[in-house]
CSV table of C-alpha atoms in Angstrom, one decimal:
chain,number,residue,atom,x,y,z
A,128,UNK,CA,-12.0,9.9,11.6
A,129,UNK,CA,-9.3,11.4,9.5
A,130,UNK,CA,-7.7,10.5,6.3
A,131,UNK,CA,-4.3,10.2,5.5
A,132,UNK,CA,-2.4,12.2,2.2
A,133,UNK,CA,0.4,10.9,0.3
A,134,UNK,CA,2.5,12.8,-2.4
A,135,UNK,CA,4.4,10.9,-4.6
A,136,UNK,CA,6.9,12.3,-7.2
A,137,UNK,CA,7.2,15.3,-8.2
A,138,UNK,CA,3.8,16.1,-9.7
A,139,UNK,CA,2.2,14.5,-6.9
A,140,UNK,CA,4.0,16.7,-4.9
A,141,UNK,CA,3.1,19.6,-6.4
A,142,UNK,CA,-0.2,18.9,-6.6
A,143,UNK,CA,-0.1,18.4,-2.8
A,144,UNK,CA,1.2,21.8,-3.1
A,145,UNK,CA,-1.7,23.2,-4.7
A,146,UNK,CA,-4.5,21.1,-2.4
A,147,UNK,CA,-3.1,22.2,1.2
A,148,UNK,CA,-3.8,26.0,0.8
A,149,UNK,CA,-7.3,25.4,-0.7
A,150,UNK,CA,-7.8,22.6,2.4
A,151,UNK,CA,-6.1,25.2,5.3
A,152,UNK,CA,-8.7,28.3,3.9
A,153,UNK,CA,-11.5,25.7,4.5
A,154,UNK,CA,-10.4,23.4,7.2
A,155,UNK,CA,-7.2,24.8,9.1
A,156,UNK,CA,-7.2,22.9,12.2
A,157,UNK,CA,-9.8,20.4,11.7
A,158,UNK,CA,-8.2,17.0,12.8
A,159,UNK,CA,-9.7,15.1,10.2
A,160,UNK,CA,-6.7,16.5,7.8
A,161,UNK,CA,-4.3,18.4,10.2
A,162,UNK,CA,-2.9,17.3,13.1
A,163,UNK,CA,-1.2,19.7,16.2
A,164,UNK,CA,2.2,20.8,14.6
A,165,UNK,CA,5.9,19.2,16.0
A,166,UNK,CA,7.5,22.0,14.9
A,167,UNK,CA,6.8,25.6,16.4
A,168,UNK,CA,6.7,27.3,13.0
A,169,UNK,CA,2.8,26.6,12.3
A,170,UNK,CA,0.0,25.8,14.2
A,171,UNK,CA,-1.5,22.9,12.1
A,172,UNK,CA,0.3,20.1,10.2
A,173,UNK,CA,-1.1,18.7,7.4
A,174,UNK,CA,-1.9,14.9,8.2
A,175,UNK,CA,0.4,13.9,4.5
A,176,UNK,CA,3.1,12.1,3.3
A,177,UNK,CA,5.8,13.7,1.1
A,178,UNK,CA,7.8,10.7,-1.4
A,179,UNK,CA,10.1,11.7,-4.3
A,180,UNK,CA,13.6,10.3,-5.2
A,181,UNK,CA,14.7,14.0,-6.0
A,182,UNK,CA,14.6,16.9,-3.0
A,183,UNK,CA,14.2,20.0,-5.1
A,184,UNK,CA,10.6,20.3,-4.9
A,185,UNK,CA,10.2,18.5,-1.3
A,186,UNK,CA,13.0,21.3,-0.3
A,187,UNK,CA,10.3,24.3,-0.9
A,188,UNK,CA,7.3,22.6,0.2
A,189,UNK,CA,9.5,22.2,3.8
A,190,UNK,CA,10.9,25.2,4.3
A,191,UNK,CA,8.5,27.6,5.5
A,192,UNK,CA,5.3,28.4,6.4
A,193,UNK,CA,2.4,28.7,4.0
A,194,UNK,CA,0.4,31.6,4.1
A,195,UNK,CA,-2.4,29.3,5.1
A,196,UNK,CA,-0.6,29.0,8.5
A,197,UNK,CA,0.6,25.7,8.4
A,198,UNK,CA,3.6,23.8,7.7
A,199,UNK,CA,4.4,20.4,6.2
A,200,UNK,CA,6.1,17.8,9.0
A,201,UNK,CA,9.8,17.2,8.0
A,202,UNK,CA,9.3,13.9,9.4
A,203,UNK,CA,6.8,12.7,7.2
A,204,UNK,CA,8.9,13.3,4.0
A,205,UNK,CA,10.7,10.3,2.4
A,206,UNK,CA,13.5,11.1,-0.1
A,207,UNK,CA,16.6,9.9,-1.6
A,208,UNK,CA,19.4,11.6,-3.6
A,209,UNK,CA,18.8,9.8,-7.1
A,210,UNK,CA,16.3,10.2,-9.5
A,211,UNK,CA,14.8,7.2,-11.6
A,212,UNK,CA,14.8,8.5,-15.0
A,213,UNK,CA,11.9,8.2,-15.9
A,214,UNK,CA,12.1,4.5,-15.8
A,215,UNK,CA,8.7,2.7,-14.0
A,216,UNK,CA,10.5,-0.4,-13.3
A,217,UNK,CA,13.6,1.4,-11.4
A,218,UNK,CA,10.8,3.8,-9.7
A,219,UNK,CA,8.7,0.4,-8.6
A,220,UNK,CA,11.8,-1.9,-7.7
A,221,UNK,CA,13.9,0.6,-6.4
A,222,UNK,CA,17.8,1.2,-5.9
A,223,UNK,CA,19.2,-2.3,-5.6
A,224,UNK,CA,18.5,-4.2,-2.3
A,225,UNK,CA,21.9,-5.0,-1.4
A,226,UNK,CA,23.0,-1.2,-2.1
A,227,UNK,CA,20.3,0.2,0.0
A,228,UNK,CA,21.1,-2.6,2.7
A,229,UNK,CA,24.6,-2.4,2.5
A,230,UNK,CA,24.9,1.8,3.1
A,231,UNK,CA,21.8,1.1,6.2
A,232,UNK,CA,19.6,2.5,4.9
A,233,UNK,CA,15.8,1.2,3.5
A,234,UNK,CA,14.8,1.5,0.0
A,235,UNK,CA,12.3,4.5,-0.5
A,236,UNK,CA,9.3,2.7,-0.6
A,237,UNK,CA,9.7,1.1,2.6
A,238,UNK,CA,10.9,4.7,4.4
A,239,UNK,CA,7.7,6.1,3.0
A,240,UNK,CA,5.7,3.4,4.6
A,241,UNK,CA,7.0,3.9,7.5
A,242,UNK,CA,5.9,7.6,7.1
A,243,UNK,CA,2.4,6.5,6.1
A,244,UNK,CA,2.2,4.3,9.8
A,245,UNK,CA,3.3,7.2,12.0
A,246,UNK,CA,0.6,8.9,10.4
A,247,UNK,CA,-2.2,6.5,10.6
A,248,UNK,CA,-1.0,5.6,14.2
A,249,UNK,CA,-1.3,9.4,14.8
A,250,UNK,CA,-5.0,9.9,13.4
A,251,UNK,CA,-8.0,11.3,15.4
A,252,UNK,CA,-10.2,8.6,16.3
A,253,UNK,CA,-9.8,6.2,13.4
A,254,UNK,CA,-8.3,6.0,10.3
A,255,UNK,CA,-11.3,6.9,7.7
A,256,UNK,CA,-8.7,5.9,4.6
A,257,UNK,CA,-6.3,7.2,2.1
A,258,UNK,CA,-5.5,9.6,-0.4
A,259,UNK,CA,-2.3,9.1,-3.2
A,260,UNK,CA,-1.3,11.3,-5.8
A,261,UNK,CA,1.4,10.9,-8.3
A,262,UNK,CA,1.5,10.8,-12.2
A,263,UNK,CA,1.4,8.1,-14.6
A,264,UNK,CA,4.7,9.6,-16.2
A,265,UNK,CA,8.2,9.4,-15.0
A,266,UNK,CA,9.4,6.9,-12.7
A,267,UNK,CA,8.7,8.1,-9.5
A,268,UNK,CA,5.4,8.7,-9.6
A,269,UNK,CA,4.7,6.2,-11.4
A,270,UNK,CA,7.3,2.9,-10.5
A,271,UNK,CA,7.1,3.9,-7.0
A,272,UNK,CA,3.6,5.2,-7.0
A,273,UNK,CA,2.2,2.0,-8.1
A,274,UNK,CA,4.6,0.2,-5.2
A,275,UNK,CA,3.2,2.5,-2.9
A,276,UNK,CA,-0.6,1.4,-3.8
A,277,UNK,CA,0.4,-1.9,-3.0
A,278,UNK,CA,2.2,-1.7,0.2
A,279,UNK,CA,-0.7,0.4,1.3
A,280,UNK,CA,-3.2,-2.3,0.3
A,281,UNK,CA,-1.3,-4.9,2.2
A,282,UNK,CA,-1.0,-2.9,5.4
A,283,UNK,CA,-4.6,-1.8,5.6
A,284,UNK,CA,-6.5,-3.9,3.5
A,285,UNK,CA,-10.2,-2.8,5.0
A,286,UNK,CA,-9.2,1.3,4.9
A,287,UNK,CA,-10.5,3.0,1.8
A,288,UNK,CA,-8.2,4.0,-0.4
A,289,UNK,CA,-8.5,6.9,-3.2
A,290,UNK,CA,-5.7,7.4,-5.9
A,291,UNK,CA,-5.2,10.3,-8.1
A,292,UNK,CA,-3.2,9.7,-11.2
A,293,UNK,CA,-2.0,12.4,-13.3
A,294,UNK,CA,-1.7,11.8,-17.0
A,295,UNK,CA,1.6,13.2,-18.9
A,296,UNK,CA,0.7,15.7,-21.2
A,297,UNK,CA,0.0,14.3,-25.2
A,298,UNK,CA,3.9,15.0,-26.7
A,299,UNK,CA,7.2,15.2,-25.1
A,300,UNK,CA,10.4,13.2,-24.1
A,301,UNK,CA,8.8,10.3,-22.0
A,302,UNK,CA,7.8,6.9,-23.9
A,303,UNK,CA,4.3,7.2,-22.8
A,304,UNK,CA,4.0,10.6,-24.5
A,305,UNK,CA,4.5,8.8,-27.4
């Protein structure tokens, strides 16, 4: 039975950052969380999802191997070059259909599900349930976050699923700081 991890935004991301070295010193290997690596630069690849609308912190969770001797799966990262400002409803909806259908490409939410299947499809014996982090500030974590519940709830509506949300911190620049 293993269970599946999804990152969302950037402090769901790092977060995810923080969890995998703690979960490699206790578990490296076990299939429950890791499956057998695609790439040769680790042995074990942690059985998660990596989704934010910017690359700069997906870019240094890639790029090499953790000391814990694994290595995230560039496959299972879902990105896109624009940011959503904070905003829940551009996080949630997304870049504009016809934009995203008219350059071929599929909004972000829909590549990250398509992320979240190869790794269910890919899951030792069955799929036990899920795990989602992200923050409740922002508008990645939170807009597409909260999208991301959803369209995990439709697709496997009997698996378990577990969410994390991080609150923002009391003061600052975001309305929900406020």
């Amino acid at each position: 039975m293993s269970t599946v991890f999804v990152h969302v935004g950037q402090a769901g991301c790092q977060l995810g950052q923080t969890l995998w070295p703690s979960l490699a010193c206790e578990r490296l290997g076990s299939p429950d969380i890791f499956s057998n690596s695609r790439t040769r630069r680790a042995a074990a690849c942690p059985r998660a999802v990596l989704v934010d609308s910017e690359p700069k912190v997906l870019d240094s969770l890639i790029a090499g191997v953790d000391a814990g001797g694994f290595s995230f799966d560039p496959g299972s990262v879902a990105t896109s070059q624009s940011g959503r400002g904070g905003n829940f409803a551009l996080g949630y909806a997304g870049e504009d259909l016809k934009d995203a259908l008219s350059s071929g490409q599929q909004p972000l939410w829909a590549r990250a599900m398509e992320c979240i299947r190869r790794q269910v499809e890919g899951c030792h014996g069955r799929h036990l349930g899920s795990m989602l982090t992200h923050s409740l500030g922002g508008g990645t974590g939170s807009g597409l976050g909260t999208r991301i519940v959803e369209e995990i709830r439709d697709a496997y509506p009997r698996s378990p699923l577990l969410v994390a949300s991080i609150l923002p911190i009391s003061t600052g620049e975001n309305p929900m700081q406020s």
